[in-house]
Coordinates of C-alpha atoms in Angstrom, one line a residue:
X58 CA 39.6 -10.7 -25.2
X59 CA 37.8 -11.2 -22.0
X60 CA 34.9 -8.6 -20.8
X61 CA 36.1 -6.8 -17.8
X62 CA 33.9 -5.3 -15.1
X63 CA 33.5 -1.7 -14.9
X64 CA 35.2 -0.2 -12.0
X65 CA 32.6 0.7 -9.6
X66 CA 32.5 4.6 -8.9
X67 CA 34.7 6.4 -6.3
X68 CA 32.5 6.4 -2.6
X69 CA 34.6 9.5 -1.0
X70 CA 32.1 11.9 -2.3
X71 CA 29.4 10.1 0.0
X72 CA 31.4 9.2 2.6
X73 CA 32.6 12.8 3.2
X74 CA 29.1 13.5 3.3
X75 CA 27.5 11.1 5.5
X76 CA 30.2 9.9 7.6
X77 CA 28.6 6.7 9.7
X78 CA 25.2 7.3 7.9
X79 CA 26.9 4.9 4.9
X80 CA 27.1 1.5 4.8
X81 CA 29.0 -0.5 2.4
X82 CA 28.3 -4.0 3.3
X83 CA 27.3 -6.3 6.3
X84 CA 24.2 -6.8 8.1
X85 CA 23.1 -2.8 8.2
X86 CA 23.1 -3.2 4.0
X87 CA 21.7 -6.4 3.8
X88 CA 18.6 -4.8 6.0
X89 CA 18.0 -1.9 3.5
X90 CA 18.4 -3.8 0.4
X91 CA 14.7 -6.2 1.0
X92 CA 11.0 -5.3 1.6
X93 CA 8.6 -7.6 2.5
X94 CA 7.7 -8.7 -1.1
X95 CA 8.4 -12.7 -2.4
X96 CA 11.3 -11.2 -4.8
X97 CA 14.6 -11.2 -3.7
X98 CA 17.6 -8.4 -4.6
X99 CA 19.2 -8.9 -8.1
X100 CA 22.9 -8.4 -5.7
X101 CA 24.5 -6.6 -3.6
X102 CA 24.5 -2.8 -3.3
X103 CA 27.9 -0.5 -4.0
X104 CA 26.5 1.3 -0.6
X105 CA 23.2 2.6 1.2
X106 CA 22.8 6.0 2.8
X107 CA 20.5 7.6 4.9
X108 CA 19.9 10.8 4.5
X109 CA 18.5 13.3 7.2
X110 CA 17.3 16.5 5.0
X111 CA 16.4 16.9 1.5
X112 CA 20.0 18.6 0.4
X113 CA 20.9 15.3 1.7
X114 CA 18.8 13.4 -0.7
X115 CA 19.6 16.0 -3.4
X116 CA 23.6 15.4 -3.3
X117 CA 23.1 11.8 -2.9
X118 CA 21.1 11.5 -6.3
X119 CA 23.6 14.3 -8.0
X120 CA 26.5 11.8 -6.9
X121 CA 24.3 8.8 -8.4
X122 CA 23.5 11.0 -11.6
X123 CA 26.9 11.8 -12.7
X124 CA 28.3 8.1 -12.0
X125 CA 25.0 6.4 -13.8
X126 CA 24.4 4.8 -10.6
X127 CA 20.7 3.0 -10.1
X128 CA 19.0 4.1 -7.0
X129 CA 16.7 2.3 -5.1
X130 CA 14.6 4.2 -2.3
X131 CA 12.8 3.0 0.8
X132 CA 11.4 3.8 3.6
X133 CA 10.8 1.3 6.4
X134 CA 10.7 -1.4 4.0
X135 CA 7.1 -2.7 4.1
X136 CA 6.1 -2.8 0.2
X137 CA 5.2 -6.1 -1.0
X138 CA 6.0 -5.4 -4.8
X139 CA 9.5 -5.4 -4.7
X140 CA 10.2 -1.1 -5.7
X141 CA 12.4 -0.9 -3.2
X142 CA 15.0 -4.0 -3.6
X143 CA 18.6 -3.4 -4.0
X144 CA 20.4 -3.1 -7.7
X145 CA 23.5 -5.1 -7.7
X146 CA 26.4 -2.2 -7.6
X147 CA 23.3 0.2 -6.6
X148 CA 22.9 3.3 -4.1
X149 CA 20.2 2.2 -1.6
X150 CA 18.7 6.0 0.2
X151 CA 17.0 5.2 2.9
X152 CA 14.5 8.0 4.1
X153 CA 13.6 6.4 7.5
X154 CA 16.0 8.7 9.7
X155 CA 13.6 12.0 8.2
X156 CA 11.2 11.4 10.3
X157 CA 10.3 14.7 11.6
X158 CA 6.9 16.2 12.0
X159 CA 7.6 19.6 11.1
X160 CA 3.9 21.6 11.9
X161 CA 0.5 20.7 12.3
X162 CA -1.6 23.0 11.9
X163 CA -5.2 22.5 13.0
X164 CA -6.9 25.9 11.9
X165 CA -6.1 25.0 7.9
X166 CA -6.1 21.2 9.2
X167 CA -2.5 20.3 7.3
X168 CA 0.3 18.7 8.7
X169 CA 3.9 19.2 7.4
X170 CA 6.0 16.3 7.8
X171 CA 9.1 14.5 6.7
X172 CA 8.8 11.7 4.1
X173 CA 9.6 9.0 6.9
X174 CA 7.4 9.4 9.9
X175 CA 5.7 6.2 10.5
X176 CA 1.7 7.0 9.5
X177 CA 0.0 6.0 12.9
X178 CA 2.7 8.1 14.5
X179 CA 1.5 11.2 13.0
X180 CA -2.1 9.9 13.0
X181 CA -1.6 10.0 16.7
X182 CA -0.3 14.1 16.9
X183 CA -3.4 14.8 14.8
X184 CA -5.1 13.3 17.2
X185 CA -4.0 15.6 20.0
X186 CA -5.7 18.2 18.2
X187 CA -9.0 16.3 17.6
X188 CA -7.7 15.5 14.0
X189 CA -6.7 12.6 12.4
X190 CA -5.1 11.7 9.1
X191 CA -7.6 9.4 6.9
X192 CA -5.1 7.2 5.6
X193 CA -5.2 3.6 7.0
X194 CA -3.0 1.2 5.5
X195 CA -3.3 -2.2 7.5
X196 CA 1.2 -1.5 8.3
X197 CA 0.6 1.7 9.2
X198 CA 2.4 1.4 12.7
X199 CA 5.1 0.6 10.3
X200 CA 4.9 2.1 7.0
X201 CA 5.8 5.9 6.4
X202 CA 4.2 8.9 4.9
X203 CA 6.4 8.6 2.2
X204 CA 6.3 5.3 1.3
X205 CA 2.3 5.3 1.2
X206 CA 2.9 8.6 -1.4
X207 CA 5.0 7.1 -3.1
X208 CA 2.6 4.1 -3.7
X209 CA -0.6 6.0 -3.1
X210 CA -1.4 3.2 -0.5
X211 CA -5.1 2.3 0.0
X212 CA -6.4 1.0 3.8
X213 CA -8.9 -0.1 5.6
X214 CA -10.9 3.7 5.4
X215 CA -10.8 4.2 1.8
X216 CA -14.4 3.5 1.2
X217 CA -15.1 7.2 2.8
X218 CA -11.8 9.0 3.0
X219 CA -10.3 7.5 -0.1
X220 CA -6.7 6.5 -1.2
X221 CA -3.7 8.5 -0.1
X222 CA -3.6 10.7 -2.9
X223 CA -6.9 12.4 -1.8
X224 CA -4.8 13.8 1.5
X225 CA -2.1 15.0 -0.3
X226 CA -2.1 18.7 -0.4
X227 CA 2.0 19.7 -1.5
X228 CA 5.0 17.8 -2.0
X229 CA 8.6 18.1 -2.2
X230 CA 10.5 16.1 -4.4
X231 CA 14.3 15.6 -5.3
X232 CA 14.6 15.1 -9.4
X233 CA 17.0 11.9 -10.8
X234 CA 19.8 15.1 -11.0
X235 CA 19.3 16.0 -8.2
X236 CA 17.0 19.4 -8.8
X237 CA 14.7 20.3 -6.0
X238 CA 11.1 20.6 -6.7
X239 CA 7.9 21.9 -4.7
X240 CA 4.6 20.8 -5.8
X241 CA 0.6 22.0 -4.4
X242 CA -0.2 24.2 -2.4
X243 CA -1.9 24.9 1.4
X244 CA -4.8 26.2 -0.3
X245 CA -8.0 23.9 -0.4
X246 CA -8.1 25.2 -4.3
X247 CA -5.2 25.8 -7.0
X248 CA -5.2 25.4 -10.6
X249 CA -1.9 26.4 -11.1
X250 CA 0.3 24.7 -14.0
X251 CA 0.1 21.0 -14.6
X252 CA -0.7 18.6 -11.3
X253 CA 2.6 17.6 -10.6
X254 CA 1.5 16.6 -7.2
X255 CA -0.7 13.7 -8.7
X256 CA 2.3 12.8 -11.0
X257 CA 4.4 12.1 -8.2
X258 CA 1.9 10.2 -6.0
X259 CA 1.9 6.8 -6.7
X260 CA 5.2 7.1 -9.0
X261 CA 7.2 5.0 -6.7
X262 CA 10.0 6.5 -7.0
X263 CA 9.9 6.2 -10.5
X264 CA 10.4 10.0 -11.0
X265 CA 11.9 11.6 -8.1
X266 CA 12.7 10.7 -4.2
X267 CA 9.5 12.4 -2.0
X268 CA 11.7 13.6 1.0
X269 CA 8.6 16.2 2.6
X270 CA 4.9 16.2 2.6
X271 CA 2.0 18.5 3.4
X272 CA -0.9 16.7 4.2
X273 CA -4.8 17.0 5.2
X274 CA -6.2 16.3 8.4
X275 CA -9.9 15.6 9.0
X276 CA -11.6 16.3 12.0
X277 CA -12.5 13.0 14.2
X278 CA -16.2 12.6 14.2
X279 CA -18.2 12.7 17.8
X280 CA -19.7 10.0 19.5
X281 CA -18.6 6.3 19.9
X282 CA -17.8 4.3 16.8
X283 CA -20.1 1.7 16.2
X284 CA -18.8 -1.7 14.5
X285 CA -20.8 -4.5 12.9
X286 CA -20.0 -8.1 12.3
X287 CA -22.1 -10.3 10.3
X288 CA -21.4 -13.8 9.0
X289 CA -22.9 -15.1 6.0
X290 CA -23.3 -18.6 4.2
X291 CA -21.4 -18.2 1.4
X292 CA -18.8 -15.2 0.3
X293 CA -21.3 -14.3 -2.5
X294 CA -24.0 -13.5 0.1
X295 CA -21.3 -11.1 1.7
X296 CA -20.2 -9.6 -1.2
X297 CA -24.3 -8.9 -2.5
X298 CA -24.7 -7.5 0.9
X299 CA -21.7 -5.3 -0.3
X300 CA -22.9 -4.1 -3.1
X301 CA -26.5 -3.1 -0.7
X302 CA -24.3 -1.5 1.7
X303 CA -22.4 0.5 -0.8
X304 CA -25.6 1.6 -2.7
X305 CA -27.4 2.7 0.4
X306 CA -28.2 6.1 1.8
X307 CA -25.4 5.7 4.8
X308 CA -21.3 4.9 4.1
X309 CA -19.6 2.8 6.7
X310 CA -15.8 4.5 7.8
X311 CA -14.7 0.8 7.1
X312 CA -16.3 -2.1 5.3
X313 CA -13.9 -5.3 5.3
X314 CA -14.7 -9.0 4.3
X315 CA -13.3 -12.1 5.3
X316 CA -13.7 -15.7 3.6
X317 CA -14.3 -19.2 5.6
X318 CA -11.0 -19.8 5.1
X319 CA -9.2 -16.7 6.0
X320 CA -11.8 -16.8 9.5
X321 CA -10.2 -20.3 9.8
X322 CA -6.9 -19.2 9.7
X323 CA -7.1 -16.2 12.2
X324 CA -8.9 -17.7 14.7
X325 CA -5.9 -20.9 14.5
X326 CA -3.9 -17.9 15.3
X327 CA -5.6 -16.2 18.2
X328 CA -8.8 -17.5 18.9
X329 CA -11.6 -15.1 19.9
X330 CA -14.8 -16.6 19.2
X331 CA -14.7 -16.4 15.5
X332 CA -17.6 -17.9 14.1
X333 CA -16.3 -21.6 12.9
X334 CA -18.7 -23.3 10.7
X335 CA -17.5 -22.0 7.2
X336 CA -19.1 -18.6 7.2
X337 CA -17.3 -16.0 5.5
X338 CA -17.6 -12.0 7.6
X339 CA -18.4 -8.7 6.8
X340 CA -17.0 -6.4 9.7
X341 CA -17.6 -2.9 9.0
X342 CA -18.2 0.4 11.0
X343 CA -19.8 3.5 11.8
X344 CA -18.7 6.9 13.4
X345 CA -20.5 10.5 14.1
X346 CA -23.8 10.7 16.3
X347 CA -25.5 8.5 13.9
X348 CA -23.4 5.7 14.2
X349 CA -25.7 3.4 16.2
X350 CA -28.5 4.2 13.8
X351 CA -26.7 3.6 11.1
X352 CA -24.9 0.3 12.4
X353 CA -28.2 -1.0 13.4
X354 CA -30.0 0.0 9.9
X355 CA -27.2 -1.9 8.4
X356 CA -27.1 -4.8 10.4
X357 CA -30.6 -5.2 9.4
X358 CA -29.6 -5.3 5.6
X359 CA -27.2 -8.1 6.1
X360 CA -30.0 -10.1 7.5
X361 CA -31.8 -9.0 4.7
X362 CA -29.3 -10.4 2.5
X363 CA -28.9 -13.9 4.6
X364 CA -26.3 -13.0 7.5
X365 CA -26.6 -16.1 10.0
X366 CA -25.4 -13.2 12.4
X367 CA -24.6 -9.8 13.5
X368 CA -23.1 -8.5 16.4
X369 CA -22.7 -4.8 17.1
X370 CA -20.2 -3.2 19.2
X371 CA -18.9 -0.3 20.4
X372 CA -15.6 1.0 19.5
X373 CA -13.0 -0.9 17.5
X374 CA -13.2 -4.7 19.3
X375 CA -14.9 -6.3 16.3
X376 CA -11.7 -5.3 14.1
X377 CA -9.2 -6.7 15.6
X378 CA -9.8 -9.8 13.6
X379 CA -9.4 -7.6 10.5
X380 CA -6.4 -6.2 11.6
X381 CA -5.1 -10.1 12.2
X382 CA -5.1 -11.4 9.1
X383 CA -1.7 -10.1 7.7
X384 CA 0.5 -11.5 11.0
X385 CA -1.9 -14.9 10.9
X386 CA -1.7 -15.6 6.8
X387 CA 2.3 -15.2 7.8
X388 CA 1.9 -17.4 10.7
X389 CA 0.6 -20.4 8.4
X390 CA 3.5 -20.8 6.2
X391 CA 5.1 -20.2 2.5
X392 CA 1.8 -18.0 0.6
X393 CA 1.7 -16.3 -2.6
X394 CA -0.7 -13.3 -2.4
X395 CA -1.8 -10.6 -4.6
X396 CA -3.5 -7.3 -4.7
X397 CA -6.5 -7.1 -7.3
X398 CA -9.1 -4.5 -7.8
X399 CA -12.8 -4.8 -9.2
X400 CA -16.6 -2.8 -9.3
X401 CA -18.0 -3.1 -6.4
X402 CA -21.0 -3.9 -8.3
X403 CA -18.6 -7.4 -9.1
X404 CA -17.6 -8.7 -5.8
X405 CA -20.4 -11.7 -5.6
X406 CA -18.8 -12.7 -9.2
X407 CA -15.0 -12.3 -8.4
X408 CA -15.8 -14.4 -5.4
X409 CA -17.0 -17.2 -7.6
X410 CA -14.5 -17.0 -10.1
X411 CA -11.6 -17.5 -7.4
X412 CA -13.4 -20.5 -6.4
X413 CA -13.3 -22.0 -9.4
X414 CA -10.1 -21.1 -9.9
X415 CA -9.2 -22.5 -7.0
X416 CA -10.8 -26.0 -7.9
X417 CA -9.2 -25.9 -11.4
X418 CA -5.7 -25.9 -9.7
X419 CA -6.5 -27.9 -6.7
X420 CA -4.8 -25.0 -4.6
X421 CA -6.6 -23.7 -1.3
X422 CA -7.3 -20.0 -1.9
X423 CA -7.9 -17.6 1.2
X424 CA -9.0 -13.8 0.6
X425 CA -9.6 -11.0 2.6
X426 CA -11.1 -7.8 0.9
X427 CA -11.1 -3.8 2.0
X428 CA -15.2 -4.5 0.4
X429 CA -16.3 -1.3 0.5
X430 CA -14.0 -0.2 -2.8
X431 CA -14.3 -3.3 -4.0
X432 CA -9.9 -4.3 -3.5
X433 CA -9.3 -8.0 -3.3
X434 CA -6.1 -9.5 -1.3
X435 CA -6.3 -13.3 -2.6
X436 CA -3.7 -15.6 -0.9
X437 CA -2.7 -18.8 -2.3
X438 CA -1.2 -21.7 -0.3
X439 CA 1.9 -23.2 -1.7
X440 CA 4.0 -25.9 -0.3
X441 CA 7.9 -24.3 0.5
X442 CA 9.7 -25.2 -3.0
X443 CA 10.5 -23.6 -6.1
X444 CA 7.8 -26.6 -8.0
X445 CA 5.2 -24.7 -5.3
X446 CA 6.1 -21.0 -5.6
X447 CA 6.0 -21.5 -9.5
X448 CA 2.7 -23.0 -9.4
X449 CA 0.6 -20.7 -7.2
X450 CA 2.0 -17.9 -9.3
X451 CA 0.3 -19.0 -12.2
X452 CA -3.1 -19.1 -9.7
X453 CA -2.0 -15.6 -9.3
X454 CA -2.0 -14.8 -12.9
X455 CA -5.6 -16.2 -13.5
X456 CA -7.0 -13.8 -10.5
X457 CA -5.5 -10.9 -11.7
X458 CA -6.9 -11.9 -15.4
X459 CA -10.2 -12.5 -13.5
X460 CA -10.0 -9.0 -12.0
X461 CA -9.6 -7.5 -15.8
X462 CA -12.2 -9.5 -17.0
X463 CA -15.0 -7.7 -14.6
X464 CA -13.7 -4.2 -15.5
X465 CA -11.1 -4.4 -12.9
X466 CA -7.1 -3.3 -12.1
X467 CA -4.0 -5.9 -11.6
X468 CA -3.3 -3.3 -8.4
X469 CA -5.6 -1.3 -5.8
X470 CA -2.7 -0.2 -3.5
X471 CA -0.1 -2.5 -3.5
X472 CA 1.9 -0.7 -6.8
X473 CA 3.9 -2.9 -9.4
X474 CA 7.5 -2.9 -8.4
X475 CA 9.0 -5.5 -9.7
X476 CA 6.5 -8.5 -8.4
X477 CA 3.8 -7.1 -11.3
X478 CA 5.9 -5.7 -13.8
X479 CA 5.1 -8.6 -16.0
X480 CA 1.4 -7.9 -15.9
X481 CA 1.4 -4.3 -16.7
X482 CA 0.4 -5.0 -20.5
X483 CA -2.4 -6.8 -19.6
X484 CA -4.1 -3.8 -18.5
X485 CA -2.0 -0.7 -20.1
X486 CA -2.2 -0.6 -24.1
X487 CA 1.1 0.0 -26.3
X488 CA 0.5 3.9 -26.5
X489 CA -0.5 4.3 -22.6
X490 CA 2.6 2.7 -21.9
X491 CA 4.9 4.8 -23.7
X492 CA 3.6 7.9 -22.7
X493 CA 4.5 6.8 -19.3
X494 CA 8.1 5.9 -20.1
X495 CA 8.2 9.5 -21.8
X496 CA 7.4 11.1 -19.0
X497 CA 10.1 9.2 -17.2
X498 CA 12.8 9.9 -19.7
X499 CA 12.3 13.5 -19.0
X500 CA 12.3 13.5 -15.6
X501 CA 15.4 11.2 -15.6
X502 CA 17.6 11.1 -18.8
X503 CA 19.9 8.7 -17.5
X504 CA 17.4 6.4 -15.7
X505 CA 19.0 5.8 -12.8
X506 CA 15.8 6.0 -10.1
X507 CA 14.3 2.7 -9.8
X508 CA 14.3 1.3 -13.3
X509 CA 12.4 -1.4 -14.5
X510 CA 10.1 -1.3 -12.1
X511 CA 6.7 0.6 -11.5
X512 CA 6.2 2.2 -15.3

């Protein structure tokens, strides 16, 4: 007797429902079924939809549910872990056409909004109303509300506004069967039942598709931003200066360092007077009325600490070569990066241990580092083969056991997907582990929304 394949489920359902908004194949399917992560799909979807409204989302997932259908979920496709990859005879549901800003409101400083409005694009209506949303992932042009939920995304303003998860105020979120469920509240306070809200952020998409948000707005500080860039000797003087910085009486909006090699690379790509004798740069910066006070105190403490240099500026010039590195590390070719996490208090020592690491292999290591929390994004160069790939992975995998070592996490904001699902039980013991999947079995009997991936 010869196995058969199973017959893959009837489509009608679906197709009734979205009409032209489902795609069974071709170059529309192929699109939805990558992100931007080095993993590739296991095969090709049964279909991808793309929902407008939650009751959308919710029949989608019912269909799913009742066929034992695996559903992958993405939003503009910008994760580098891998969540949102195809399963071969999957459901892709793509959330980027709900990308409606439903209400800000400025008096209670929230914002309502669809799970796929791109994050600058919302930052920008907040803005209108002297508000912005804190949030700064370095794709944020790009990436949507919901996907930085859904992976509780970190950015470049984290050291004073913190991760995603500390805007999030109320979410709505379609169940595996697809059951509708509200989470939070509008209320700065509310103690109300369990935190589901915190559950869902950084799931992705583990326990239920976030189709809405409500969000918090901060007001934009007065005054004219003030930015610093110092260049130091080594990356160990930068990160010591770090630690200063961190410890001192006066928190940057953004603290960001770049090593010699990472300088190197971006000024290859655009050239703007980088400095180019090896230095590695701290480029942080300051907002409110005291922000030239404060930029000038610590400019002083990066001299104090051996900066060659420091330049102050006003506004946001002096980030652009932050900003850079992402588009210019893609410029130079095949790399194999990751997303690590350590103290603060640990960045001089991390530094050193990636440059031994990188001597033990004989592999050129570039990082750049969102400093001020103390998250690491180490790239490794590899040469374009399979022999290449395989061996700056297993650079990878002695960084990320370097980052445990210090006290640290194998992911500060990237997530685990399917790139780190390997590493999860080098940090997560046996019983942490299944309490997790617990939690997902009852939030998905059938365990259909992005399995093995995330938890």
């Amino acid at each position: 007797m010869h196995a058969t394949t199973p017959a893959a489920p009837p489509t009608n359902e679906l197709q009734d429902l979205f009409g032209d908004r489902m795609v069974t194949g071709g170059a529309e399917l192929d699109r939805v079924s990558r992100d931007e992560s080095r993993a590739m799909p296991e095969g090709s979807a049964l279909a991808a939809v793309f929902p407008e409204s939650t009751e959308e989302v919710s029949a989608a997932l019912g269909w799913a549910n009742r066929h034992g259908v695996k559903v992958s979920v993405r939003g503009t496709g910008t994760g580098v872990s891998g969540g949102a990859l195809a399963y071969a005879g999957g459901l892709v549901v793509s959330l980027e056409r709900m990308n409606r800003i439903m209400l800000i409101d400025p008096v209670n400083r929230l914002a309502e909004v669809q799970a796929g409005v791109i994050n600058a694009e919302l930052d920008r209506a907040a803005e209108d109303h002297g508000l912005f949303f804190a949030p700064d992932p370095a794709s944020a042009e790009i990436s949507t509300i919901g996907g930085n939920i859904a992976t509780n995304a970190g950015g470049l303003r984290c050291i004073s506004h913190g991760v995603t998860r500390d805007s999030v105020a109320a979410l709505e979120v379609v169940l595996a069967d697809g059951s509708i469920l509200r989470t939070g509240a509008r209320t700065l306070k509310n103690v109300v039942g369990l935190d589901l809200t915190s559950l869902f952020v950084g799931s992705e998409g583990t326990l239920g598709v976030i189709t809405s948000a409500t969000v918090r707005l901060k007001p934009i500080a007065p005054g004219i931003p003030r930015t610093f860039r110092a260049s130091f000797p080594t990356v160990e003087d930068a990160g010591r200066a770090v630690t200063a910085i961190v410890n001192g009486a006066q928190t940057p909006e953004v603290l960001e360092l770049l090593d010699a090699r990472s300088v190197q690379i971006i000024e290859t790509y655009k050239p703007s007077g980088l400095p180019a004798d090896g230095c590695a740069l701290l480029i942080g910066q300051f907002t409110g009325l005291q922000a030239e006070q404060a930029a000038g105190d610590t400019a002083q403490l990066c001299r104090e600490h051996g900066a060659r240099e420091v330049v102050i500026a006003e506004g946001d010039s002096l980030l652009e070569a932050r900003r850079l590195a992402n588009p210019a590390l893609n410029a130079q070719g095949l790399r194999v990066s990751c997303d690590v996490a350590v103290p603060v208090g640990e960045l001089a020592e991390v530094f050193r241990g990636i440059e031994r690491i990188a001597e033990a292999h004989g592999r050129t290591i570039s990082v750049v580092a969102h400093a001020g929390d103390g998250n690491l994004h180490p790239t490794v160069e590899a040469e374009d083969t399979p022999q290449g790939h395989a061996a700056a992975e297993v650079v990878i995998g002695d960084i990320t056991r370097l980052a445990l070592e210090l006290g640290g996490t194998i992911s500060g904001e990237h997530g685990i997907g399917l790139v780190k699902q390997a590493e999860l039980p080098w940090q997560l013991d046996e019983a942490t582990l299944h309490a997790q999947q617990m939690i997902k079995y009852a939030l998905d009997r059938k365990n259909i929304l992005t399995p093995g991936r995330g938890i």
